Coordinates of C-alpha atoms in Angstrom, one line a residue:
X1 CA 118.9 93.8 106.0
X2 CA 117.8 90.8 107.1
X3 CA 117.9 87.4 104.8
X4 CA 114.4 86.8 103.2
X5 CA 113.0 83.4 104.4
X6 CA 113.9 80.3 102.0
X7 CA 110.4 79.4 99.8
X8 CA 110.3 76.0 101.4
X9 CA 110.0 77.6 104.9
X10 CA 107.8 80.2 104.3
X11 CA 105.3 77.4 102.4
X12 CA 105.6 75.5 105.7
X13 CA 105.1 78.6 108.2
X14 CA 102.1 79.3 106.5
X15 CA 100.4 76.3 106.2
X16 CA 101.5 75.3 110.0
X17 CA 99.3 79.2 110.5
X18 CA 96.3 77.6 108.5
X19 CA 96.4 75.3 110.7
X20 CA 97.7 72.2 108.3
X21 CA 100.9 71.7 111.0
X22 CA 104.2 70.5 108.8
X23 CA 106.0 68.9 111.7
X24 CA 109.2 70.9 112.3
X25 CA 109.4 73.9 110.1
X26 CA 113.0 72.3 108.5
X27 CA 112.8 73.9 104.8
X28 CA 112.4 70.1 103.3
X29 CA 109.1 69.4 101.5
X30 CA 108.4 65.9 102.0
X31 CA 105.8 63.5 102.5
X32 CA 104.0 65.3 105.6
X33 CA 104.5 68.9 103.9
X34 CA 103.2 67.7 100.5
X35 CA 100.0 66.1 102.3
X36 CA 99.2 69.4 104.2
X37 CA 99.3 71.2 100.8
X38 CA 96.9 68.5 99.7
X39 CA 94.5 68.9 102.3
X40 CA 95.3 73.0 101.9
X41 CA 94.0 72.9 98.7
X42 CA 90.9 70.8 99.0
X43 CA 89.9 73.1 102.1
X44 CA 90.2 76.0 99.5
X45 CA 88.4 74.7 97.0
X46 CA 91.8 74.7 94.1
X47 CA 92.9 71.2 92.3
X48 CA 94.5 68.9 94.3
X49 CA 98.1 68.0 93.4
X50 CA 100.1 68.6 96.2
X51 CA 102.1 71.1 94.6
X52 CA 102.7 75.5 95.7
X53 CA 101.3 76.9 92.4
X54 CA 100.5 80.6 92.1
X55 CA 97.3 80.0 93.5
X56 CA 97.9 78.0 96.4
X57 CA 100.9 80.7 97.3
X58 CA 97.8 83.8 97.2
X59 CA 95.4 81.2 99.5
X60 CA 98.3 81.4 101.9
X61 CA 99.2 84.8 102.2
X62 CA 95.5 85.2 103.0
X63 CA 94.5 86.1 106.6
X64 CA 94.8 82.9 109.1
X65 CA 93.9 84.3 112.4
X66 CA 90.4 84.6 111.3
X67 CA 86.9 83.1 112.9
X68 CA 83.4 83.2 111.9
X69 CA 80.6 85.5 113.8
X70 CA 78.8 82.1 114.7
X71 CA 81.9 80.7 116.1
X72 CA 82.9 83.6 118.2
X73 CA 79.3 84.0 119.8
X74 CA 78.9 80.5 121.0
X75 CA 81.9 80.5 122.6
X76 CA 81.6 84.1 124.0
X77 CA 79.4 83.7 127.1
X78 CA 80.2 80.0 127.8
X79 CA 82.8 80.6 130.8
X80 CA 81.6 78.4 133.8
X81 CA 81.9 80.2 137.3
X82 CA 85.5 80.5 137.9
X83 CA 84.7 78.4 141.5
X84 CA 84.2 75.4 139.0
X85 CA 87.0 75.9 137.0
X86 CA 88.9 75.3 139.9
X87 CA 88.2 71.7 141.2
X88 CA 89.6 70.9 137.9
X89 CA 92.0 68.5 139.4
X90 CA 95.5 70.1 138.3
X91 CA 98.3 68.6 139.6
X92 CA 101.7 67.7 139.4
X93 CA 103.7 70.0 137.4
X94 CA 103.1 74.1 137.9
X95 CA 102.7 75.6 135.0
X96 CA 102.5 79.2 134.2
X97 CA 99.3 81.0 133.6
X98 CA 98.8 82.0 130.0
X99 CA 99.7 85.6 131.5
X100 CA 103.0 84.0 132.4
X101 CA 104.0 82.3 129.6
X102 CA 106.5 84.2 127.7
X103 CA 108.5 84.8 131.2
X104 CA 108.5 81.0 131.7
X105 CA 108.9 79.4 128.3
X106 CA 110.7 82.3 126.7
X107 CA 110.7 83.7 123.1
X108 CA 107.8 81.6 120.6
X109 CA 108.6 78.9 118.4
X110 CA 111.9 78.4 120.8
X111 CA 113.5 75.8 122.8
X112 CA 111.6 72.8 120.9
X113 CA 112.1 69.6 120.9
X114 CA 111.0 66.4 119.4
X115 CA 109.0 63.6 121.5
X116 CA 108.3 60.1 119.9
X117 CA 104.4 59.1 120.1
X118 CA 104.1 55.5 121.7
X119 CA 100.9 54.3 119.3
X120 CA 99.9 54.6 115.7
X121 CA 99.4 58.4 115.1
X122 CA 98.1 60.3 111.9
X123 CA 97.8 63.7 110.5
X124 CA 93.9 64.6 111.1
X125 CA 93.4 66.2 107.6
X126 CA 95.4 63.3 105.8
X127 CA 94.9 60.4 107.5
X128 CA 96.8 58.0 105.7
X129 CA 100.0 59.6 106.6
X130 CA 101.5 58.5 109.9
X131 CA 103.5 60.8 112.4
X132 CA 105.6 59.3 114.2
X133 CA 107.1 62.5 116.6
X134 CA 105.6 65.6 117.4
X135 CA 107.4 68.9 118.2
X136 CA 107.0 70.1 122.4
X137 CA 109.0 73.2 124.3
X138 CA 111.8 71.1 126.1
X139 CA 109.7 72.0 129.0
X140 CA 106.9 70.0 128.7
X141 CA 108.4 67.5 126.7
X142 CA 109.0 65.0 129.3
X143 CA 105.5 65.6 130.8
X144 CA 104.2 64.9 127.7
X145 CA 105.9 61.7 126.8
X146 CA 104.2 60.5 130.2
X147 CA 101.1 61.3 129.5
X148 CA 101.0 59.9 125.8
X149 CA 102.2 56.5 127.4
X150 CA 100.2 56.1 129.9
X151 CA 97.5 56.5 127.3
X152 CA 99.2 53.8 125.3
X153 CA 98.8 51.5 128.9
X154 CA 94.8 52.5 129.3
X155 CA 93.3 52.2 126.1
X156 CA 93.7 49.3 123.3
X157 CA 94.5 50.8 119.8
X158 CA 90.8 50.1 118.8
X159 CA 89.5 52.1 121.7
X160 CA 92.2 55.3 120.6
X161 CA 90.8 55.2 117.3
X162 CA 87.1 55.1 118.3
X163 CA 88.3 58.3 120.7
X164 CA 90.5 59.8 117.8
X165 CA 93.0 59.8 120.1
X166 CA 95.1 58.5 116.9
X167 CA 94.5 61.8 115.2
X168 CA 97.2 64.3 115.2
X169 CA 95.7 67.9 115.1
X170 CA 99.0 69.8 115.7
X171 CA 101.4 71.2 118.2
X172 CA 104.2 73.8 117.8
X173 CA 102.7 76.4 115.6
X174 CA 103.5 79.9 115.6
X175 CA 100.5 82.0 115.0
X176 CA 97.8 84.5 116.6
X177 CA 94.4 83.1 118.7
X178 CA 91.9 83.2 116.1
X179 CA 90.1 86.6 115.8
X180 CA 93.0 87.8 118.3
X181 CA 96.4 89.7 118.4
X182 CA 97.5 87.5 121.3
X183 CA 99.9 84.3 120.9
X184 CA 98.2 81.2 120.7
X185 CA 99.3 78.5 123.0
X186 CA 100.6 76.1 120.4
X187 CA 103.4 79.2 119.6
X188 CA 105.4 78.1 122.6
X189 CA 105.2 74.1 121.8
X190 CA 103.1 73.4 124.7
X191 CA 99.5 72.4 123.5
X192 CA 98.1 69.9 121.4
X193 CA 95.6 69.2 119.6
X194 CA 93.1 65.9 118.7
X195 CA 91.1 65.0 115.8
X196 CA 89.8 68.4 115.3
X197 CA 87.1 67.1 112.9
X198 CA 85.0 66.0 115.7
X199 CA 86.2 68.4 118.6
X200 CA 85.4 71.5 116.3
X201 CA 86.3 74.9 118.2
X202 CA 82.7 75.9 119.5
X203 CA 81.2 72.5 119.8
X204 CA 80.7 71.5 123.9
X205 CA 79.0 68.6 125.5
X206 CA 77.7 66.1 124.3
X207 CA 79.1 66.9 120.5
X208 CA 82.4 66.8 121.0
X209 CA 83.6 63.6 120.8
X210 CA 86.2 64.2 124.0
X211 CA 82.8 64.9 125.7
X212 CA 81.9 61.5 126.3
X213 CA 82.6 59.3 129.6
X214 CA 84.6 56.9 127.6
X215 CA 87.6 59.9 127.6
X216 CA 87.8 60.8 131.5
X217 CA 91.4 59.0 132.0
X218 CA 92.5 60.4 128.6
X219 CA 92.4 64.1 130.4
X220 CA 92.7 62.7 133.7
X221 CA 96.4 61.6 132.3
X222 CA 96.9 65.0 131.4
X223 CA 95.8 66.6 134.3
X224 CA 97.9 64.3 136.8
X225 CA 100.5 66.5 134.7
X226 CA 99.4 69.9 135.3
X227 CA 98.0 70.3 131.7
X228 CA 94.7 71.9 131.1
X229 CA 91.8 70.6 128.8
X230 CA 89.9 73.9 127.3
X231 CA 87.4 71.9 127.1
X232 CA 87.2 70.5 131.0
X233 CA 87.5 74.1 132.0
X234 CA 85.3 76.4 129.4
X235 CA 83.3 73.9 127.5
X236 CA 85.0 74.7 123.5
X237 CA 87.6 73.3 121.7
X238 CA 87.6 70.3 123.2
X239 CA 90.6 68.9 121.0
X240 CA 92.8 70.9 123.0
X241 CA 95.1 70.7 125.8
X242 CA 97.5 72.8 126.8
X243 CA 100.5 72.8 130.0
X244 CA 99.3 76.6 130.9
X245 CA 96.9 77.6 133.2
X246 CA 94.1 80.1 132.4

């Protein structure tokens, strides 16, 4: 029979899958964990006190890999022709297609490691609370730690916050797309996202924020990398980018 999960794990598994990421999933509630169950519990309407009472437990058992009707048909039909896609300027690294990605990366939630971020960085849904390292598949670690300082090099601190390129949306997570069975991307450690709260899943251009000109050399760093903006190539979830090809 197989050992149930410690409490502290399976508190930070599932808020990571509401997407309220923890950091590494290490079975210690501290400062990081105890803000996502703040900013859990104000998303659910219950009383914020940071703490896993018997209601904020039932929230979390709840269904995660859920998205509204309106959400789902604006980002249904919105696929560019594929010839477009395509002079998206990918080089560098090869990485997989998301087909491809369990051959190349291996099992989910495996083979992470921990990169350190090279500016001020804070949780998106507590913003007070700096991150100083994000969690990355040893594969694109490297690649990522590139990218992230050659973003430090282009843009002042005031300019990152104005882009909310300070504001940590999450990487490793291990869940399903929404309104899917498939994995999502950020199961593997190799997508990440940035200040969701103004690059919401079916906004395009010229709402998203990571619409605007002022953000070209943000994705062109990535995409010098091989990595792949979402919303470069299909016009949603622009917080998003991701070291698999579609």
């Amino acid at each position: 029979m197989t050992a149930p999960i410690p409490f502290a794990q399976w508190l930070q598994m599932r808020l990571t899958a509401h997407g309220f990421s923890v950091g590494p999933i290490d079975g210690i509630v501290g400062p990081i964990t105890t803000a996502a169950i703040r900013a859990f519990e104000a998303a659910h309407g219950l009383p914020v006190d940071g703490m896993a009472d018997e209601k904020v437990v039932t929230a979390l058992r709840s269904s995660s890999s859920t998205v509204d009707a309106e959400t789902a048909a604006a980002v249904e039909h919105r696929d560019p022709p594929e010839a477009e896609v395509q002079k998206i300027a990918l080089v560098g690294n090869t990485w997989p297609r998301q087909s491809g990605v369990s051959a190349f990366y291996g099992a989910v939630g495996t083979n992470q490691t921990r990169i350190e971020v090279p500016f001020d960085f804070y949780l998106a849904w507590a913003k007070s609370t700096r991150v100083k390292t994000m969690t990355l598949h040893k594969k694109v670690a490297p690649s990522a730690e590139r990218v992230l300082q050659r973003v430090a090099q282009t843009y002042s601190a005031k300019e990152r916050q104005n882009l909310g390129l300070h504001l940590f949306g999450g990487s490793l997570n291990v869940r399903r797309m929404r309104g899917g069975s498939s994995y999502s991307m950020h199961s593997w450690g190799i997508a990440i996202d940035f200040d969701p709260e103004r690059n919401q899943l079916k906004w395009g251009a010229p709402k998203a924020r990571l619409t605007h000109p002022d953000a070209l050399a943000f994705w062109q760093a990535w995409e010098a990398e091989g990595w792949l903006s979402l919303g470069r190539a299909r016009n949603y979830d622009w917080m998003h980018v991701q070291a698999a090809r579609l």
